[in-house]
Each structure stands twice: as structure tokens, then as C-alpha cells.
C-alpha positions as a Python dict, from the first residue, in 0.01 Angstrom:
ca = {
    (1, 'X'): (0, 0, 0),
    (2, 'X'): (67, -14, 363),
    (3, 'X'): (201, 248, 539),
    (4, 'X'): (470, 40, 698),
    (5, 'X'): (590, -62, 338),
    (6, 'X'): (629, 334, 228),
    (7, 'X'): (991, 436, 221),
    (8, 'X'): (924, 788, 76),
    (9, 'X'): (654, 1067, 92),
    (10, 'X'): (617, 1339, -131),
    (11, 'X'): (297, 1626, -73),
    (12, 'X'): (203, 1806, -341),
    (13, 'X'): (47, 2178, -131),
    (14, 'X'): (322, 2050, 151),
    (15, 'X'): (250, 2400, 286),
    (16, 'X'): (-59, 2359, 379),
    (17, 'X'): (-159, 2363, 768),
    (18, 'X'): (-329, 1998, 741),
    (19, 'X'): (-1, 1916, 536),
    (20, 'X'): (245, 2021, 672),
    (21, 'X'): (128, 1807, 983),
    (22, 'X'): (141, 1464, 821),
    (23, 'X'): (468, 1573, 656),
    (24, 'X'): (589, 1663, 1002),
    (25, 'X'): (474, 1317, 1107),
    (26, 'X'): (640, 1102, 846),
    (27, 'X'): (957, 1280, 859),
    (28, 'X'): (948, 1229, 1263),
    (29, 'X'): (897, 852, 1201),
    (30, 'X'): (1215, 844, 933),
    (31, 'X'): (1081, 856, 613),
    (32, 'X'): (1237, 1036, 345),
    (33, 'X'): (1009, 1356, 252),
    (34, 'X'): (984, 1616, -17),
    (35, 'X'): (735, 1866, -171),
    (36, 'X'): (627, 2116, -382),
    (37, 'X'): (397, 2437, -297),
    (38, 'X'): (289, 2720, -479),
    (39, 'X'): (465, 3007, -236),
    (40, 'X'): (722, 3025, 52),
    (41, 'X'): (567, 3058, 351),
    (42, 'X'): (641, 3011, 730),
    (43, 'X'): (548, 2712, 770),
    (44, 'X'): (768, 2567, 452),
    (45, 'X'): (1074, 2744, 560),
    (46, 'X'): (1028, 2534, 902),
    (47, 'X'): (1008, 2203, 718),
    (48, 'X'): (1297, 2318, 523),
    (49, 'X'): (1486, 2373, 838),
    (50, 'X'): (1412, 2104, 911),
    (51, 'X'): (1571, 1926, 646),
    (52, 'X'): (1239, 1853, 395),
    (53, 'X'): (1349, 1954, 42),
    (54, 'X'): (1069, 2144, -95),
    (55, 'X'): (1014, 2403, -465),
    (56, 'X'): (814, 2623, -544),
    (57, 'X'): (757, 2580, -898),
    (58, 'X'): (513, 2303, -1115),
    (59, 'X'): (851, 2173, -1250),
    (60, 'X'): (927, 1777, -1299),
    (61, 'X'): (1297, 1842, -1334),
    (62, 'X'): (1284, 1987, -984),
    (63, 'X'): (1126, 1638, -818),
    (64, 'X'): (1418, 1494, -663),
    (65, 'X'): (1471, 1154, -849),
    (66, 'X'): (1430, 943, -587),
    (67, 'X'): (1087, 1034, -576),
    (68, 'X'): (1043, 925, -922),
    (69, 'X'): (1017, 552, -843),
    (70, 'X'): (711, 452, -801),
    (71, 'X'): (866, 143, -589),
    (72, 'X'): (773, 209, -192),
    (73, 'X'): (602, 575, -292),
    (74, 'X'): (329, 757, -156),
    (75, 'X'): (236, 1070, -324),
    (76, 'X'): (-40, 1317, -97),
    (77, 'X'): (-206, 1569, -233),
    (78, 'X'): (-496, 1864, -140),
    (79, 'X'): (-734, 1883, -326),
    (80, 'X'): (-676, 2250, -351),
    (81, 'X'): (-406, 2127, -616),
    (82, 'X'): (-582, 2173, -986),
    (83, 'X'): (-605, 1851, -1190),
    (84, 'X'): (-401, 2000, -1464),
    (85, 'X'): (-93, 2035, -1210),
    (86, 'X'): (156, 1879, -1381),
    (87, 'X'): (318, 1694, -1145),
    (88, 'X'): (0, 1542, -1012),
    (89, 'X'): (-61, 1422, -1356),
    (90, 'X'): (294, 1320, -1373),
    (91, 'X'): (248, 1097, -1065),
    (92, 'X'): (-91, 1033, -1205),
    (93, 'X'): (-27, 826, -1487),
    (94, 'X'): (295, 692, -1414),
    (95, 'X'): (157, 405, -1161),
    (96, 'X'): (253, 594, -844),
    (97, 'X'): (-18, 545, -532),
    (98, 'X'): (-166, 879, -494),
    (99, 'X'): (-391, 965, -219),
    (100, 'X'): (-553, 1278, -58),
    (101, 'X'): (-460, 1422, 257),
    (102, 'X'): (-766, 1318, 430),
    (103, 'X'): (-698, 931, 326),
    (104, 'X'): (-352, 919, 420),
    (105, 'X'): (-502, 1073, 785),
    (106, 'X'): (-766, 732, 811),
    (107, 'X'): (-480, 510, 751),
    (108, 'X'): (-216, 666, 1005),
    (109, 'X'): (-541, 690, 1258),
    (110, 'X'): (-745, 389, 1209),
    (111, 'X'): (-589, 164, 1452),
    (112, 'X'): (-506, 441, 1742),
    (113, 'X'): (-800, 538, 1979),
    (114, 'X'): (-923, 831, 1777),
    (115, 'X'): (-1070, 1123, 1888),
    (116, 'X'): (-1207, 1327, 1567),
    (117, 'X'): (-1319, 1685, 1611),
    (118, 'X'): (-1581, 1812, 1394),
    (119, 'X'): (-1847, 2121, 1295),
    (120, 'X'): (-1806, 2388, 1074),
    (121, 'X'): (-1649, 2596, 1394),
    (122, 'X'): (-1441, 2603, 1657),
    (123, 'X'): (-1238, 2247, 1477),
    (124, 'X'): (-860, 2387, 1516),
    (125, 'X'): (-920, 2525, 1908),
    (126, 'X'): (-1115, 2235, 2027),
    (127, 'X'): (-888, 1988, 1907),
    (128, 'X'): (-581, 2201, 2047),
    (129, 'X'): (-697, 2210, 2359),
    (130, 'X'): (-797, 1841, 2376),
    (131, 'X'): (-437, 1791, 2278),
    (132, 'X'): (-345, 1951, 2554),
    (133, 'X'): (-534, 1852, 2806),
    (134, 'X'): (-444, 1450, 2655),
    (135, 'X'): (-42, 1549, 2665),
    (136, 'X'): (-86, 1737, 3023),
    (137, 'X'): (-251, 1387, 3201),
    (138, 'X'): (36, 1166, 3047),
    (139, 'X'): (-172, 1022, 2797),
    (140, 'X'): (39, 872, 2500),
    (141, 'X'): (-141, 997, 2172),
    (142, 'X'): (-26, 1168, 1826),
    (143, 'X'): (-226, 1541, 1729),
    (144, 'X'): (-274, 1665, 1382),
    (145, 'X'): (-374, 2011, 1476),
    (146, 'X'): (-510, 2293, 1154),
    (147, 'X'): (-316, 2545, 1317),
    (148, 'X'): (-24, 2626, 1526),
    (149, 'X'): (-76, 2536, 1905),
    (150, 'X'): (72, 2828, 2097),
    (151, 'X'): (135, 2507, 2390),
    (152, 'X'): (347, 2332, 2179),
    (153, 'X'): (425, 2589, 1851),
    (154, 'X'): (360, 2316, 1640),
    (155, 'X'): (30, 2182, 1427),
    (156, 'X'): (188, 1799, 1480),
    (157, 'X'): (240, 1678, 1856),
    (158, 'X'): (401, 1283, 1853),
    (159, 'X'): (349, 1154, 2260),
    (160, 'X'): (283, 805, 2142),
    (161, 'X'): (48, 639, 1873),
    (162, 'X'): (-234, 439, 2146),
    (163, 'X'): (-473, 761, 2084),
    (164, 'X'): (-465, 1025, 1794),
    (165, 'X'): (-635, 1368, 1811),
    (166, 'X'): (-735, 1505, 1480),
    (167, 'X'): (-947, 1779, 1276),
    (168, 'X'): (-1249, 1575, 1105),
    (169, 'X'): (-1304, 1854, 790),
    (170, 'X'): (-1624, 1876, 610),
    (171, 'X'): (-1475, 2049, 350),
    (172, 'X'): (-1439, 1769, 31),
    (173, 'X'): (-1674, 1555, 251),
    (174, 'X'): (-1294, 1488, 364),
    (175, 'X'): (-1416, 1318, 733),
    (176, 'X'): (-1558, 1055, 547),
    (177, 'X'): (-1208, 910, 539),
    (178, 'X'): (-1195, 878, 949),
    (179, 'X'): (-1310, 608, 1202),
    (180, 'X'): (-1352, 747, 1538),
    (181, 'X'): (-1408, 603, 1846),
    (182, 'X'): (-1522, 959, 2022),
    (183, 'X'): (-1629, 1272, 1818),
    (184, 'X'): (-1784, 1561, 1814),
    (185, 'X'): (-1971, 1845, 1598),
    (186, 'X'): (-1947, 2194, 1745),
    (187, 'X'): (-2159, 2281, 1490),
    (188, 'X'): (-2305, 2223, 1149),
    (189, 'X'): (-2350, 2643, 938),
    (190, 'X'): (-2362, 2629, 617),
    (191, 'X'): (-2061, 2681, 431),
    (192, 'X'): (-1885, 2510, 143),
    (193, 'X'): (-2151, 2547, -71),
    (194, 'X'): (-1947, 2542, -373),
    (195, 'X'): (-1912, 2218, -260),
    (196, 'X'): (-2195, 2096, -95),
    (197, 'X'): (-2471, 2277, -285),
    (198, 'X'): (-2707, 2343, -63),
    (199, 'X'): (-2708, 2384, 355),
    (200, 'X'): (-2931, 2071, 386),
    (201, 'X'): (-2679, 1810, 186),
    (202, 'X'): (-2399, 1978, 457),
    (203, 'X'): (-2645, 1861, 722),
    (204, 'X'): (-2683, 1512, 606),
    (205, 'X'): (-2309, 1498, 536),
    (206, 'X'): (-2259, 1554, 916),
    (207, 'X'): (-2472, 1291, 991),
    (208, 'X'): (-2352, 1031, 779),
    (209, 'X'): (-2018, 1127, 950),
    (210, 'X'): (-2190, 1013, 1294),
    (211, 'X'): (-2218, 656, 1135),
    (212, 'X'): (-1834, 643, 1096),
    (213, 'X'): (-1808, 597, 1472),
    (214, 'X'): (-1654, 240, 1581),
    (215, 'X'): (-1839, 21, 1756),
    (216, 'X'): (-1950, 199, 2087),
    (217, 'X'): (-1835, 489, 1989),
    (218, 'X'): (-1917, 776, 2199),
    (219, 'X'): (-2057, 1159, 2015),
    (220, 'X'): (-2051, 1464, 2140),
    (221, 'X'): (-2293, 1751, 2022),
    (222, 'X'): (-2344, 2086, 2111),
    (223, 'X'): (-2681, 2145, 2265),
    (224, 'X'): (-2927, 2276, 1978),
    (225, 'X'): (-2817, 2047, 1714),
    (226, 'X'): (-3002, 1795, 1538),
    (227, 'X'): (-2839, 1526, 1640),
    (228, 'X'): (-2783, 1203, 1872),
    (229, 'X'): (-2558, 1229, 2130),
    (230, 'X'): (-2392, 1358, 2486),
    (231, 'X'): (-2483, 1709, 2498),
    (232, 'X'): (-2299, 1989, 2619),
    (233, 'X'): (-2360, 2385, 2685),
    (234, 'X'): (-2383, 2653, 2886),
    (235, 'X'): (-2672, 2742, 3153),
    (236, 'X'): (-2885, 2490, 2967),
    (237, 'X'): (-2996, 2123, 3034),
    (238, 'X'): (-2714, 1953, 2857),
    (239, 'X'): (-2543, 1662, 3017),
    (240, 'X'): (-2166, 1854, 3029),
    (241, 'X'): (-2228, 2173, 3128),
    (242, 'X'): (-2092, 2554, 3223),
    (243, 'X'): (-2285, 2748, 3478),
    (244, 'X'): (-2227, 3053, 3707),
    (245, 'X'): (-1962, 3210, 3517),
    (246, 'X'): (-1721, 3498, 3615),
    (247, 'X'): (-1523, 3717, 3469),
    (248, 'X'): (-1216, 3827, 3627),
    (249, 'X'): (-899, 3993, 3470),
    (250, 'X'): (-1009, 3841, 3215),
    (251, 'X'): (-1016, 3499, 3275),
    (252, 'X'): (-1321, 3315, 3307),
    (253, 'X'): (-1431, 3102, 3618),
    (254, 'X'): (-1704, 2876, 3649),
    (255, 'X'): (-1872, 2591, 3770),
    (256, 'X'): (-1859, 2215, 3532),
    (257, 'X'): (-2083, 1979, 3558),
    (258, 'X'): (-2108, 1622, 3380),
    (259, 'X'): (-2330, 1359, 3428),
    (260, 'X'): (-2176, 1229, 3726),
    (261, 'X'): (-1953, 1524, 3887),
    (262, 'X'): (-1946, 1907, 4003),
    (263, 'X'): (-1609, 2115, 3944),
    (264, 'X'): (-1578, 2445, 4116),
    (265, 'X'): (-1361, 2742, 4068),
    (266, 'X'): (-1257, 2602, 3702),
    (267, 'X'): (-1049, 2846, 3531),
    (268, 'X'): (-1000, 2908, 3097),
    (269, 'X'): (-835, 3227, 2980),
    (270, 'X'): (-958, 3245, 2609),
    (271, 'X'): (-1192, 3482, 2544),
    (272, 'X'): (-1573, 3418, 2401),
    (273, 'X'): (-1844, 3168, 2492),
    (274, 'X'): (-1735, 2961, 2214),
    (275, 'X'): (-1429, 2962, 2363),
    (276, 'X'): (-1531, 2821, 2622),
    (277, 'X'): (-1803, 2576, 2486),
    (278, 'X'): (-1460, 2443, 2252),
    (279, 'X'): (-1300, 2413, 2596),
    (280, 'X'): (-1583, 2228, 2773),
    (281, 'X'): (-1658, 1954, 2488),
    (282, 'X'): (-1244, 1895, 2509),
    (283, 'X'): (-1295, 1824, 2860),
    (284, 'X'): (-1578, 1573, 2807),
    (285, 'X'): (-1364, 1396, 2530),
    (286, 'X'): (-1020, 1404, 2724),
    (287, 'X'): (-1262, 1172, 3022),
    (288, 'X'): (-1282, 897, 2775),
    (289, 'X'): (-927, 818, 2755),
    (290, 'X'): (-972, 775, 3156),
    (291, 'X'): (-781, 1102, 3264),
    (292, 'X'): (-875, 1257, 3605),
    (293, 'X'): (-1154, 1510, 3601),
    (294, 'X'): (-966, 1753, 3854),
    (295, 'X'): (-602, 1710, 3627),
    (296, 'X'): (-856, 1804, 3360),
    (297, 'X'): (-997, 2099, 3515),
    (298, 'X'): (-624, 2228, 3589),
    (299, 'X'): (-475, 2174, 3246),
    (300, 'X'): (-810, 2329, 3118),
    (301, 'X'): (-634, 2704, 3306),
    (302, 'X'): (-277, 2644, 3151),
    (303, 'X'): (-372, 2630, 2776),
    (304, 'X'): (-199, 2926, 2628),
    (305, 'X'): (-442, 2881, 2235),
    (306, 'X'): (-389, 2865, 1903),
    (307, 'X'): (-174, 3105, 1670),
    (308, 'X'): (-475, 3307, 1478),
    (309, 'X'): (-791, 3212, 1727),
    (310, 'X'): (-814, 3550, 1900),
    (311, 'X'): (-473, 3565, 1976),
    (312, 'X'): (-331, 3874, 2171),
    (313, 'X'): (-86, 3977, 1965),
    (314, 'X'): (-54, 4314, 2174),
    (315, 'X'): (-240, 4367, 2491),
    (316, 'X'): (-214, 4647, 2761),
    (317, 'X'): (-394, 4920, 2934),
    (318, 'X'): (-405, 5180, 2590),
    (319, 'X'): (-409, 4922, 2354),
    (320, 'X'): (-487, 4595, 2230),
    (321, 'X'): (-448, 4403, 1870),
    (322, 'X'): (-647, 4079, 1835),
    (323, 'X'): (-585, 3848, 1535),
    (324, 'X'): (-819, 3571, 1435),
    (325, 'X'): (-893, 3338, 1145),
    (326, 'X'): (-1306, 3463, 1123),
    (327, 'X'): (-1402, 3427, 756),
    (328, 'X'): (-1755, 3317, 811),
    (329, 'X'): (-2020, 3526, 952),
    (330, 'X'): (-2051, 3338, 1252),
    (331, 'X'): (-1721, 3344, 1341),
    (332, 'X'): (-1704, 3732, 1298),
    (333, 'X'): (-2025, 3718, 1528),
    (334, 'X'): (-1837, 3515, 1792),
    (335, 'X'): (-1529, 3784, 1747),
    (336, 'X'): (-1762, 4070, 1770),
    (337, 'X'): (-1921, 3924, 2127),
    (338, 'X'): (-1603, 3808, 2305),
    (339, 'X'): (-1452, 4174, 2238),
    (340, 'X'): (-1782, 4357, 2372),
    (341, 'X'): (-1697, 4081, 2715),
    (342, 'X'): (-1360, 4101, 2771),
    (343, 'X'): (-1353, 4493, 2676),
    (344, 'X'): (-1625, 4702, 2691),
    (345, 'X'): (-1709, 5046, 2602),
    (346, 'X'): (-1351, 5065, 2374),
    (347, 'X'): (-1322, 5236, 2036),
    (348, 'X'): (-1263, 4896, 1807),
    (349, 'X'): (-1153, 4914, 1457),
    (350, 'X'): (-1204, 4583, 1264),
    (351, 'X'): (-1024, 4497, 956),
    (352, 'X'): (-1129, 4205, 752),
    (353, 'X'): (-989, 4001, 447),
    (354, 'X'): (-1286, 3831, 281),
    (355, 'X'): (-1195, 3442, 212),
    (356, 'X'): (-1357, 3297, -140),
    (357, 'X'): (-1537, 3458, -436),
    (358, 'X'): (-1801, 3205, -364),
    (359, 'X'): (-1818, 3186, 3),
    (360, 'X'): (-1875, 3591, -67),
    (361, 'X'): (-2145, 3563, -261),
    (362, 'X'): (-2318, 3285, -93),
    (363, 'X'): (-2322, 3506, 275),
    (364, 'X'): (-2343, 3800, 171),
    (365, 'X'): (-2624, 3944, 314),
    (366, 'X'): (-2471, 3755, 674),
    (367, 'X'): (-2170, 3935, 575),
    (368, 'X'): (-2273, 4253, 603),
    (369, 'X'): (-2482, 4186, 921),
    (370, 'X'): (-2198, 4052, 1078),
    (371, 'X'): (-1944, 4349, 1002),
    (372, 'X'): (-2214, 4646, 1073),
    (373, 'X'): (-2155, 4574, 1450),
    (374, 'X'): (-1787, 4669, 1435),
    (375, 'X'): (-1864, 5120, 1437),
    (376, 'X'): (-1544, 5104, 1270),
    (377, 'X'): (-1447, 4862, 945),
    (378, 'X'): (-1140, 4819, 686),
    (379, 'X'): (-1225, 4590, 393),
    (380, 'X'): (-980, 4432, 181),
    (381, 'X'): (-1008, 4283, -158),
    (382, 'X'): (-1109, 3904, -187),
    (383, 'X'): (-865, 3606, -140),
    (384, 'X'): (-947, 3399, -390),
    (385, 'X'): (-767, 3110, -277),
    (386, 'X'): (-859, 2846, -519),
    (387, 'X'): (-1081, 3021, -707),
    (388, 'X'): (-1115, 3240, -983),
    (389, 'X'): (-1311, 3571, -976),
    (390, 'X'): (-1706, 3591, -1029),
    (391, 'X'): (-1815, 3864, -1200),
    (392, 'X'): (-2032, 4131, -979),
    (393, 'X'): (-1828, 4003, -682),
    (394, 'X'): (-1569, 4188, -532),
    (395, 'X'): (-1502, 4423, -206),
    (396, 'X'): (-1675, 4669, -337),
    (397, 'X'): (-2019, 4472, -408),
    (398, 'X'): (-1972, 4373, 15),
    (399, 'X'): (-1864, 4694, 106),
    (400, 'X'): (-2206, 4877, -17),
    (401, 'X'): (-2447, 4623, 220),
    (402, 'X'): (-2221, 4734, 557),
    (403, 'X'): (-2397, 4941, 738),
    (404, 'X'): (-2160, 5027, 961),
    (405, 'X'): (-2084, 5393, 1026),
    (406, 'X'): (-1692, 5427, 952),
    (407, 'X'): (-1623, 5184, 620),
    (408, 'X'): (-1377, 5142, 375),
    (409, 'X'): (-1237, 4980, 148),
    (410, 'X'): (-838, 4982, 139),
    (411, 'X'): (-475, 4783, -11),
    (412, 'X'): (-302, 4590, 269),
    (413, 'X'): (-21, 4882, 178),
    (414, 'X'): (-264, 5120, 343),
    (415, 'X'): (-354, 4921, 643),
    (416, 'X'): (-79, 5107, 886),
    (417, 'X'): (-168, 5427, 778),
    (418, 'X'): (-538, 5403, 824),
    (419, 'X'): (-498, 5191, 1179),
    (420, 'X'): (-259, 5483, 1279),
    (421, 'X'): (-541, 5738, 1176),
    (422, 'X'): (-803, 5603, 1315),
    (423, 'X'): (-618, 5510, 1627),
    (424, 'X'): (-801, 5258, 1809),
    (425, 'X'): (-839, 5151, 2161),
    (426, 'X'): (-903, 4781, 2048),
    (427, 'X'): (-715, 4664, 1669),
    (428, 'X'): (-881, 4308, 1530),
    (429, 'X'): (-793, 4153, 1220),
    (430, 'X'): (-1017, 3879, 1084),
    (431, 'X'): (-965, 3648, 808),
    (432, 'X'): (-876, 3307, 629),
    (433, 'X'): (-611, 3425, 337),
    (434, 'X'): (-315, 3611, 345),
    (435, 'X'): (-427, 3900, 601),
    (436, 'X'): (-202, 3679, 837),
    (437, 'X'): (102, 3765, 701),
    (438, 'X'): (86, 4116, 780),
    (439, 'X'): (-34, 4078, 1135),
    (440, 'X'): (338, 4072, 1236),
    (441, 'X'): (434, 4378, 1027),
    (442, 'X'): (115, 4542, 1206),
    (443, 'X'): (260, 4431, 1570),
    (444, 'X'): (665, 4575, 1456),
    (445, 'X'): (465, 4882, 1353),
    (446, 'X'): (287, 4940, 1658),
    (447, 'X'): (517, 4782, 1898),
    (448, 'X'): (580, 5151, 2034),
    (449, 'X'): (233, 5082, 2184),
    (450, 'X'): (310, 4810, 2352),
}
């Protein structure tokens, strides 16, 4: 089927932050679109608004009936949906076309100028802010974004369909679907085991990714990592690079070079070196669609981030509340060292939502490491997400390896109480499930504070 020929879409997980964007996109280019999820959530009650019939219940009478012609069809699905979902199966074996999210993504992208962000990190900001810097110079492109750009307050971004801007996710080897002309790999941790195995089959996934690139294609890597390509880091020998940085009122300025230019006086306001190492390989990417280094370097101050990526959700002179999507031990790490930056010698409570029975188990150890430099932690129970428990694994089990000197392990019904008790001088939340959806009832709590 080609995607001109499709008349209708249905998504199976239309919630979802990866698809919610495509349904955004179809919708935007007229085709008729519908879904099921398994709960309500922000981001559904915008696609209903915005005129997307979706339920919430595995129920074939609730498929609207013009999606039961196979005729001009295209059902997408995550493979976070089980196999014994009944409508998949429905759809299944009734001779619709059924493809997975990351397939449908290679077919809308394969004949645009695409620029495919990759690495186990730092995916959702990086792309973001290429976006950005892409839609600031004029250049005509489309953005599938896994999160919710606080530029544009959307995770889809139509300018035009010459270049395309998207997430390349290892997770269900799901990059394998893309054809880039420029990537890049922030970085290659191991996670996804459950999936994966082992850390070196991850490894040798990302590189067979490499050999997706078109003809010509340019890669991107940051400095350190096994691979073939431009390079790019901070105070190092790579061929885009950051050097003399400053700090000041909390923005950082600095010094870019590339291979054939000097920027002074750049200025990014997000927090953390990775930050800025996201921000720097954006840069390098945005040059290949021919934009002007100095428009670059000024669109590079404006970008505002990404909903959940250490986002300021209150921030003055007696207190501050920082949520972010961590839920791997380097991400906590990179939490943990842009807070000790930007503010020092503060009292910071940390509250975190572990993501994954397995992913638990797996990092454990990393875990624990990771949390024992917050002085001050709140553990939740584990979102299980797709997964059903493992037995020995819980809170509990994580809990007992933090060494931290102030733990515990609470309901998210407690979490106002104990943040009001402990009263902080710095407030993070960290984590990949449904911690998010009480970071606003944390802000209308506190907003006294602000």
C-alpha cells in the first residue's frame, strides 16, 4: 500500500508520544483518523479536540465502521500493544495492512531529506532543538518529536515535507525502519535488555543502524564512541566543538567551533553538559540543510526545551521544582550534575518513579549509585508499563542498595506531604511512567511558593 492510496488511519496505543505524532500528521494532511488506547490521557483528549474519535476499551463494537473496510486502510500499531489485543487480531486476520509505528515513520520519511536522531540519550531534546533551529532559518521540513516541544507545544511540527526531523529508537530495533541522509548517536548505554539481551548486541544494533545512511550520508557521533563519523564534544579534539564555557544567570555562554568556523559569545539556556552536547550536535546537523552558522548560533539562545527534560516547572529565589523524564542511571547522573551547576550548595530532595520490572533489575546496582548522590530521596513503586511483575523485584528490593542518607519509600498520595516536610530548597522529580501526571498537582500545591 502506498501512502497516497490510504484514505483512513486507525492507531491502536494512539496515545502514545511517537503516536500521537503520526496521528497528528495524517489528520493534518486530511485523512480520516481514529483510535483506541488503554487510558485517557492529555495527549488523547487533545486529539479528541481535535476531532480524532478515540475509546478506551479493547471493544470491536466500538471501531467506528468505516474503519472496518479493509479497502484504502492502514492500521498502526506499538508494539507495546499485546498480541492477544483483540482488535489487533481483529485487524489481523481480516486482510487489513497492519504496520508498526516505526514502518509507517520510513514510509512518510523516505523520500524527504531526513535527519534521524539517535543514542540511548538525549533523542527527544536533540531532535527538538534541531527542529527548531530547522523552523527558525526558514527551512521547510516536517518533525516527529517523543515529547512535547515547549517552542511549538506540540510533538508534530508540519513546515513543509523537503526535510523531516525524527527520533531514530533503538527500542524494537525500531530505527531499522529509517533511511537517513544525516544522523547521529548521542550515545549507545545499555538498556533494553529485555530486548536486546545483552549490551554488546545493543552495540552492534547501533552500528548496523549507521549502514542505513543514503548514499553520502553524513554521521554524527559523540566523541568517545566506537564509531565512524564527525565528532563532536566539549574541551576535547572533536571536529564540532564547545570550549571556554560560562555560566551566567544561568545561561551558558561559550565559544563553537566546527571544522571550518569560530562562534563567540554563543548562548543555550538548558541546564547540564548534555544539554548542551544535545544542543551542539543539533547545530552541526541543522548546517547540512545549508542554514547560516550565525542564524544557527541565535536560534540555538531562543529554544525554550522540551515538556519533561529538566523543565522548570517552578523557579525563584526560595524555591525551585525540576521535572524530568530520567529513568536510566545515566540520565539520573546527568540530572544529579546539572543541579550541583546551575545551583549549588541547596538542600535537594529527589523523588523518583522507577520505569520497568526489568530495566530494575538489570541496573540495579547503577540504580542505587545513581540515587545515593541525591542526600535526600522519595521512591515510588515500579511502573510496570508493559510488563508484569518479577518476583524479588520491587521498590523495596532498590530501596535497600541506596545509600543515601534520607530514603524512603512512599504512595504518590504521600508525595505532598513528605515534599512539604522535608521542605526543600531544590524539588526534582525523575521518571518515565506516570510520576508525570502528578507534577502539575505538585506545582497547584506549591504554587504559594512561587
Amino acid at each position: 500500500m502506498k501512502l497516497e492510496q490510504i484514505h483512513r488511519v486507525y492507531f491502536i496505543g494512539i496515545g502514545g508520544i511517537g503516536m500521537s505524532a503520526l496521528a497528528r500528521y495524517f489528520a493534518f494532511i486530511n485523512k480520516t483518523v481514529a483510535g483506541y488506547d488503554k487510558t485517557a490521557s492529555p495527549l488523547t483528549q487533545e486529539l479528541s479536540n481535535s476531532g480524532i474519535a478515540i475509546h478506551y476499551k479493547d471493544d470491536l463494537e466500538q471501531i467506528p465502521s468505516e474503519f472496518k473496510n479493509p479497502e484504502n486502510t492502514l492500521i498502526v500499531y506499538t508494539p507495546a500493544v499485546p498480541s492477544y489485543h483483540s482488535e489487533y487480531q481483529y485487524f489481523l486476520t481480516n486482510g487489513f495492512v497492519i504496520k508498526k509505528r516505526s514502518e509507517v515513520l520510513g514510509l512518510i520519511t523516505k523520500d524527504s531529506f531526513c535527519f534521524a536522531v539517535a543514542g540511548t540519550h538525549g533523542k527527544t531534546t536533540t531532535s527538538s532543538i534541531l527542529a527548531h533551529l530547522l523552523k527558525e532559518t526558514g527551512v521547510k521540513m516536517t518533525a516527529f518529536l517523543g515529547g512535547i516541544s515547549e517552542d511549538f507545544n506540540s510533538n508534530f511540527l508540519l513546515e513543509g515535507t523537503e526535510y523531516s526531523v525524527v527520533e531514530a529508537d533503538e527500542f524494537d530495533r525500531s530505527f531499522m525502519q529509517l533511511t537517513p541522509n544525516v544522523a547521529c548517536i548521542t550515545s549507545m548505554d545499555a538498556d533494553h535488555l529485555d530486548i536486546y539481551g545483552d549490551a554488546q548486541e545493543l552495540e552492534r544494533t547501533f552500528v548496523d543502524f549507521t549502514k542505513r545512511l543514503k548514499p553520502n550520508g553524513k554521521l554524527f557521533v559523540r566523541n568517545g564512541l566506537p564509531l565512524e563519523g564527525l565528532t563532536y564534544g566539549i574541551e576535547d579534539d572533536s571536529d564540532y566543538c564547545i570550549r571556554n564555557i560560562k555560566i551566567e544567570h544561568g545561561t551558558y555562554i561559550f565559544d563553537l567551533e566546527t571544522p571550518d568556523l569560530k562562534l563567540e559569545g554563543v548562548e543555550f539556556n538548558k541546564p547540564g553538559r548534555h544539554n548542551l552536547l544535545n544542543g551542539l550536535v543539533a547545530f552541526a546537523m541543522a548546517m547540512q540543510a545549508g542554514s547560516p552558522p550565525h542564524r544557527l548560533a541565535e536560534a540555538l539562545s531562543t529554544f525554550k526545551g522540551v515538556q519533561r527534560r529538566f523543565s522548570y516547572k517552578i523557579k525563584n529565589e526560595d524555591f525551585i521544582f525540576i521535572d524530568d523524564y530520567a529513568h536510566h542511571p545515566t540520565e539520573i547522573n546527568a540530572v544529579f550534575d546539572a543541579i550541583s551547576e546551575m545551583h549549588p550548595n541547596k538542600k535537594v530532595l529527589a523523588i523518583f518513579q522507577p520505569h520497568l520490572f526489568s530495566r530494575t533489575r538489570d541496573f540495579a546496582d547503577d540504580f542505587a549509585k545513581s540515587l545515593s548522590q541525591f542526600e535526600n530521596i522519595l521512591l515510588l513503586d515500579i511502573y510496570p508499563a508493559r510488563e508484569e511483575p518479577i518476583v524479588g523485584i520491587d521498590a523495596q528490593w532498590l530501596l535497600e542498595k541506596i545509600t543515601a542518607g534520607n530514603k524512603k519509600l512512599i504512595s504518590k498520595e504521600q508525595i505532598i506531604s513528605e515534599i512539604k516536610i522535608q521542605n526543600p530548597d531544590v524539588l526534582v522529580t525523575m521518571g518515565a511512567g506516570d510520576i508525570g501526571l502528578e507534577v502539575m498537582k505538585i506545582k497547584n500545591e506549591l504554587s504559594y511558593v512561587d
